PDB file of C-alpha atoms in Angstrom:
ATOM      1  CA  MET A   1      -0.132   0.690  -0.051  1.00 69.00           C
ATOM      2  CA  ASN A   2       1.563   3.231  -0.902  1.00 74.00           C
ATOM      3  CA  ARG A   3       1.232   6.604   0.337  1.00 74.00           C
ATOM      4  CA  ARG A   4      -2.026   7.698  -1.807  1.00 75.00           C
ATOM      5  CA  GLU A   5      -3.694   4.468  -1.746  1.00 79.00           C
ATOM      6  CA  LEU A   6      -3.581   5.035   2.511  1.00 74.00           C
ATOM      7  CA  LEU A   7      -5.045   9.045   2.141  1.00 75.00           C
ATOM      8  CA  LYS A   8      -7.577   8.019   0.106  1.00 77.00           C
ATOM      9  CA  GLY A   9      -9.237   4.589   2.229  1.00 76.00           C
ATOM     10  CA  ALA A  10      -8.598   6.939   5.539  1.00 75.00           C
ATOM     11  CA  ALA A  11     -10.629  10.427   3.837  1.00 75.00           C
ATOM     12  CA  LEU A  12     -13.179   7.240   2.426  1.00 71.00           C
ATOM     13  CA  ALA A  13     -13.745   6.242   6.545  1.00 72.00           C
ATOM     14  CA  VAL A  14     -13.992   9.680   7.885  1.00 67.00           C
ATOM     15  CA  SER A  15     -17.085   9.920   4.988  1.00 65.00           C
ATOM     16  CA  GLY A  16     -18.616   7.239   5.794  1.00 62.00           C
ATOM     17  CA  LEU A  17     -18.817   8.119   9.542  1.00 60.00           C
ATOM     18  CA  THR A  18     -19.630  11.444   9.204  1.00 60.00           C
ATOM     19  CA  PHE A  19     -22.701  10.001   6.494  1.00 56.00           C
ATOM     20  CA  GLY A  20     -23.827   7.835   9.155  1.00 55.00           C
ATOM     21  CA  SER A  21     -23.775   9.500  11.706  1.00 56.00           C
ATOM     22  CA  SER A  22     -25.405  12.241  10.692  1.00 55.00           C
ATOM     23  CA  LEU A  23     -27.580   9.982   8.693  1.00 51.00           C
ATOM     24  CA  LEU A  24     -28.522   8.324  11.934  1.00 51.00           C
ATOM     25  CA  SER A  25     -28.984  11.682  14.268  1.00 55.00           C
ATOM     26  CA  ASN A  26     -31.901  12.692  11.843  1.00 56.00           C
ATOM     27  CA  VAL A  27     -32.956   9.638  11.755  1.00 54.00           C
ATOM     28  CA  PHE A  28     -33.519   9.969  16.137  1.00 54.00           C
ATOM     29  CA  ALA A  29     -34.627  14.081  15.607  1.00 58.00           C
ATOM     30  CA  VAL A  30     -37.643  12.473  13.153  1.00 57.00           C
ATOM     31  CA  GLU A  31     -38.671  10.189  15.939  1.00 61.00           C
ATOM     32  CA  LEU A  32     -37.987  12.955  18.987  1.00 58.00           C
ATOM     33  CA  ALA A  33     -40.076  15.019  17.028  1.00 63.00           C
ATOM     34  CA  ASP A  34     -43.058  12.863  16.918  1.00 69.00           C
ATOM     35  CA  ALA A  35     -43.101  10.765  19.673  1.00 71.00           C
ATOM     36  CA  PRO A  36     -42.896  13.854  23.063  1.00 69.00           C
ATOM     37  CA  PRO A  37     -41.939  12.730  26.198  1.00 69.00           C
ATOM     38  CA  PRO A  38     -44.847  12.140  27.516  1.00 79.00           C
ATOM     39  CA  LYS A  39     -46.588  15.251  30.064  1.00 87.00           C
ATOM     40  CA  LYS A  40     -46.094  13.977  34.248  1.00 91.00           C
ATOM     41  CA  PRO A  41     -48.046  17.130  35.826  1.00 95.00           C
ATOM     42  CA  TYR A  42     -46.897  18.039  39.287  1.00 95.00           C
ATOM     43  CA  GLU A  43     -48.269  16.202  41.702  1.00 96.00           C
ATOM     44  CA  GLU A  44     -47.879  12.962  40.027  1.00 95.00           C
ATOM     45  CA  ALA A  45     -44.364  13.388  40.358  1.00 95.00           C
ATOM     46  CA  LEU A  46     -44.805  14.437  43.399  1.00 96.00           C
ATOM     47  CA  LYS A  47     -46.393  11.402  44.601  1.00 96.00           C
ATOM     48  CA  GLU A  48     -43.693   9.220  42.366  1.00 95.00           C
ATOM     49  CA  ILE A  49     -41.172  10.534  44.679  1.00 96.00           C
ATOM     50  CA  THR A  50     -42.602  10.788  47.816  1.00 96.00           C
ATOM     51  CA  GLY A  51     -45.124   7.739  47.477  1.00 95.00           C
ATOM     52  CA  GLY A  52     -47.956   9.507  48.786  1.00 94.00           C
ATOM     53  CA  LYS A  53     -46.031  10.713  52.025  1.00 96.00           C
ATOM     54  CA  THR A  54     -46.508  14.452  53.319  1.00 96.00           C
ATOM     55  CA  VAL A  55     -44.000  16.805  52.493  1.00 97.00           C
ATOM     56  CA  THR A  56     -43.387  19.507  55.164  1.00 97.00           C
ATOM     57  CA  ASP A  57     -41.933  23.327  54.347  1.00 97.00           C
ATOM     58  CA  SER A  58     -38.084  23.462  56.507  1.00 97.00           C
ATOM     59  CA  ASP A  59     -36.038  26.324  56.267  1.00 97.00           C
ATOM     60  CA  LYS A  60     -32.707  23.174  56.796  1.00 97.00           C
ATOM     61  CA  VAL A  61     -33.294  23.168  53.071  1.00 97.00           C
ATOM     62  CA  LYS A  62     -32.071  25.894  51.465  1.00 98.00           C
ATOM     63  CA  LEU A  63     -33.299  26.767  48.136  1.00 97.00           C
ATOM     64  CA  ILE A  64     -31.138  29.673  45.920  1.00 97.00           C
ATOM     65  CA  ALA A  65     -33.023  30.399  42.688  1.00 97.00           C
ATOM     66  CA  PRO A  66     -33.336  34.241  40.654  1.00 96.00           C
ATOM     67  CA  GLU A  67     -36.989  35.888  41.695  1.00 95.00           C
ATOM     68  CA  ILE A  68     -36.321  36.794  37.710  1.00 95.00           C
ATOM     69  CA  ALA A  69     -34.471  34.766  35.124  1.00 93.00           C
ATOM     70  CA  GLU A  70     -33.966  36.348  31.714  1.00 91.00           C
ATOM     71  CA  ASN A  71     -33.810  32.943  30.072  1.00 91.00           C
ATOM     72  CA  GLY A  72     -36.141  30.568  31.167  1.00 91.00           C
ATOM     73  CA  ALA A  73     -33.582  28.367  29.378  1.00 91.00           C
ATOM     74  CA  VAL A  74     -30.670  28.312  31.559  1.00 94.00           C
ATOM     75  CA  VAL A  75     -31.992  28.827  35.713  1.00 95.00           C
ATOM     76  CA  PRO A  76     -30.092  28.520  38.121  1.00 97.00           C
ATOM     77  CA  VAL A  77     -30.779  26.946  41.359  1.00 97.00           C
ATOM     78  CA  THR A  78     -28.554  25.743  44.491  1.00 97.00           C
ATOM     79  CA  VAL A  79     -29.861  23.800  46.987  1.00 97.00           C
ATOM     80  CA  GLU A  80     -28.267  22.542  50.230  1.00 97.00           C
ATOM     81  CA  VAL A  81     -30.191  20.746  53.143  1.00 97.00           C
ATOM     82  CA  GLU A  82     -29.141  22.403  56.425  1.00 97.00           C
ATOM     83  CA  LEU A  83     -28.711  18.267  57.902  1.00 97.00           C
ATOM     84  CA  PRO A  84     -25.019  15.870  58.966  1.00 97.00           C
ATOM     85  CA  ILE A  85     -25.035  13.893  54.963  1.00 96.00           C
ATOM     86  CA  GLU A  86     -25.975  10.538  56.420  1.00 96.00           C
ATOM     87  CA  GLN A  87     -29.661  11.685  56.781  1.00 97.00           C
ATOM     88  CA  VAL A  88     -30.211  12.590  53.810  1.00 97.00           C
ATOM     89  CA  LYS A  89     -30.998  10.240  51.700  1.00 97.00           C
ATOM     90  CA  ALA A  90     -31.545  12.567  47.728  1.00 97.00           C
ATOM     91  CA  ILE A  91     -32.857  16.276  46.702  1.00 97.00           C
ATOM     92  CA  HIS A  92     -35.408  16.536  44.464  1.00 97.00           C
ATOM     93  CA  ILE A  93     -36.086  19.917  42.349  1.00 97.00           C
ATOM     94  CA  LEU A  94     -39.433  20.059  40.854  1.00 97.00           C
ATOM     95  CA  ALA A  95     -41.240  23.030  38.053  1.00 96.00           C
ATOM     96  CA  ASP A  96     -44.583  23.341  38.675  1.00 94.00           C
ATOM     97  CA  LYS A  97     -45.831  24.100  36.271  1.00 93.00           C
ATOM     98  CA  ASN A  98     -42.860  22.014  33.291  1.00 93.00           C
ATOM     99  CA  HIS A  99     -44.451  19.621  30.387  1.00 91.00           C
ATOM    100  CA  ASN A 100     -42.656  16.754  32.926  1.00 93.00           C
ATOM    101  CA  ALA A 101     -42.046  18.875  36.504  1.00 95.00           C
ATOM    102  CA  ARG A 102     -39.758  17.010  37.920  1.00 95.00           C
ATOM    103  CA  THR A 103     -36.384  17.932  36.601  1.00 94.00           C
ATOM    104  CA  MET A 104     -33.759  16.501  38.857  1.00 94.00           C
ATOM    105  CA  SER A 105     -32.904  14.183  41.600  1.00 96.00           C
ATOM    106  CA  VAL A 106     -29.400  13.427  43.574  1.00 96.00           C
ATOM    107  CA  GLU A 107     -29.381  10.421  45.921  1.00 97.00           C
ATOM    108  CA  PHE A 108     -25.890  11.172  48.426  1.00 96.00           C
ATOM    109  CA  THR A 109     -23.375   9.302  50.598  1.00 95.00           C
ATOM    110  CA  PRO A 110     -22.024   9.938  53.368  1.00 94.00           C
ATOM    111  CA  ALA A 111     -18.361   9.917  50.938  1.00 95.00           C
ATOM    112  CA  ASN A 112     -20.779  13.221  49.492  1.00 94.00           C
ATOM    113  CA  GLY A 113     -19.475  14.782  52.736  1.00 95.00           C
ATOM    114  CA  LYS A 114     -22.502  17.207  52.257  1.00 95.00           C
ATOM    115  CA  ALA A 115     -25.622  17.500  51.330  1.00 97.00           C
ATOM    116  CA  TYR A 116     -25.683  20.394  48.603  1.00 97.00           C
ATOM    117  CA  ILE A 117     -26.531  20.735  44.596  1.00 97.00           C
ATOM    118  CA  SER A 118     -25.522  23.149  42.174  1.00 97.00           C
ATOM    119  CA  THR A 119     -27.143  23.273  38.517  1.00 96.00           C
ATOM    120  CA  ARG A 120     -29.494  25.282  36.065  1.00 96.00           C
ATOM    121  CA  ILE A 121     -33.247  23.718  35.468  1.00 95.00           C
ATOM    122  CA  ARG A 122     -34.820  24.979  32.247  1.00 93.00           C
ATOM    123  CA  LEU A 123     -38.856  26.459  32.820  1.00 93.00           C
ATOM    124  CA  ALA A 124     -40.750  27.024  30.563  1.00 90.00           C
ATOM    125  CA  GLU A 125     -42.878  30.575  32.065  1.00 92.00           C
ATOM    126  CA  SER A 126     -43.147  32.035  35.920  1.00 94.00           C
ATOM    127  CA  MET A 127     -43.796  28.873  38.255  1.00 96.00           C
ATOM    128  CA  ASN A 128     -42.054  27.785  41.757  1.00 97.00           C
ATOM    129  CA  VAL A 129     -39.423  25.371  41.950  1.00 97.00           C
ATOM    130  CA  VAL A 130     -39.983  23.189  44.756  1.00 97.00           C
ATOM    131  CA  ALA A 131     -36.438  21.910  46.721  1.00 98.00           C
ATOM    132  CA  ILE A 132     -37.661  18.491  48.566  1.00 97.00           C
ATOM    133  CA  ALA A 133     -34.650  16.765  50.447  1.00 97.00           C
ATOM    134  CA  GLN A 134     -35.715  12.817  50.842  1.00 97.00           C
ATOM    135  CA  LEU A 135     -34.386  12.432  54.411  1.00 97.00           C
ATOM    136  CA  ALA A 136     -32.796   8.567  55.766  1.00 96.00           C
ATOM    137  CA  ASP A 137     -35.589   8.330  58.174  1.00 96.00           C
ATOM    138  CA  GLY A 138     -38.913   8.097  55.408  1.00 96.00           C
ATOM    139  CA  SER A 139     -39.498  11.431  55.986  1.00 97.00           C
ATOM    140  CA  PHE A 140     -40.216  14.416  53.154  1.00 98.00           C
ATOM    141  CA  ILE A 141     -39.207  18.466  54.122  1.00 98.00           C
ATOM    142  CA  LYS A 142     -38.509  20.860  50.886  1.00 97.00           C
ATOM    143  CA  ALA A 143     -38.080  24.770  50.253  1.00 97.00           C
ATOM    144  CA  GLN A 144     -40.062  26.464  47.292  1.00 97.00           C
ATOM    145  CA  LYS A 145     -39.576  30.314  45.497  1.00 97.00           C
ATOM    146  CA  PRO A 146     -41.325  31.005  42.273  1.00 97.00           C
ATOM    147  CA  VAL A 147     -39.236  32.499  39.966  1.00 96.00           C
ATOM    148  CA  LYS A 148     -39.893  35.257  37.007  1.00 95.00           C
ATOM    149  CA  VAL A 149     -39.441  34.520  33.553  1.00 93.00           C
ATOM    150  CA  THR A 150     -39.447  37.295  31.275  1.00 89.00           C
ATOM    151  CA  ILE A 151     -38.830  34.636  28.357  1.00 77.00           C
ATOM    152  CA  GLY A 152     -39.586  30.594  28.600  1.00 66.00           C
ATOM    153  CA  GLY A 153     -36.581  28.188  27.560  1.00 62.00           C
ATOM    154  CA  CYS A 154     -39.020  25.440  26.490  1.00 63.00           C
ATOM    155  CA  GLY A 155     -39.460  26.523  23.016  1.00 57.00           C
TER     156      GLY A 155
END
């Protein structure tokens, strides 16, 4: 094999990979557009997380989110639970008017050191952001904050 044949083979392989991956991504995009993810309202998502248990307001859950978000596509949210990490099993973030209200869930172990998460979420419109802490004893505590969105982030 000479240098010219090697370069031809490499060019054909790269073009084949590029064409194949773009074809696959187009197929997946069409499938996603035809079948959007199922709607999960707030009450249904809350019941899925808590199993129907009562969630009480607590000042042990610190939820930091902006009062006004200019872009709903990237709303910064920070949640900290002021309890020893051994007492906190998970933190769940919900957005009560989003198509799928359950935004994220993070489970903790003692190796995490601290029950703290900081992330960015999408909000379709102005709504309440709710942070729920799942405790090791099986109870749930929460904090919530209304966020006004000037430009929706979900379409």
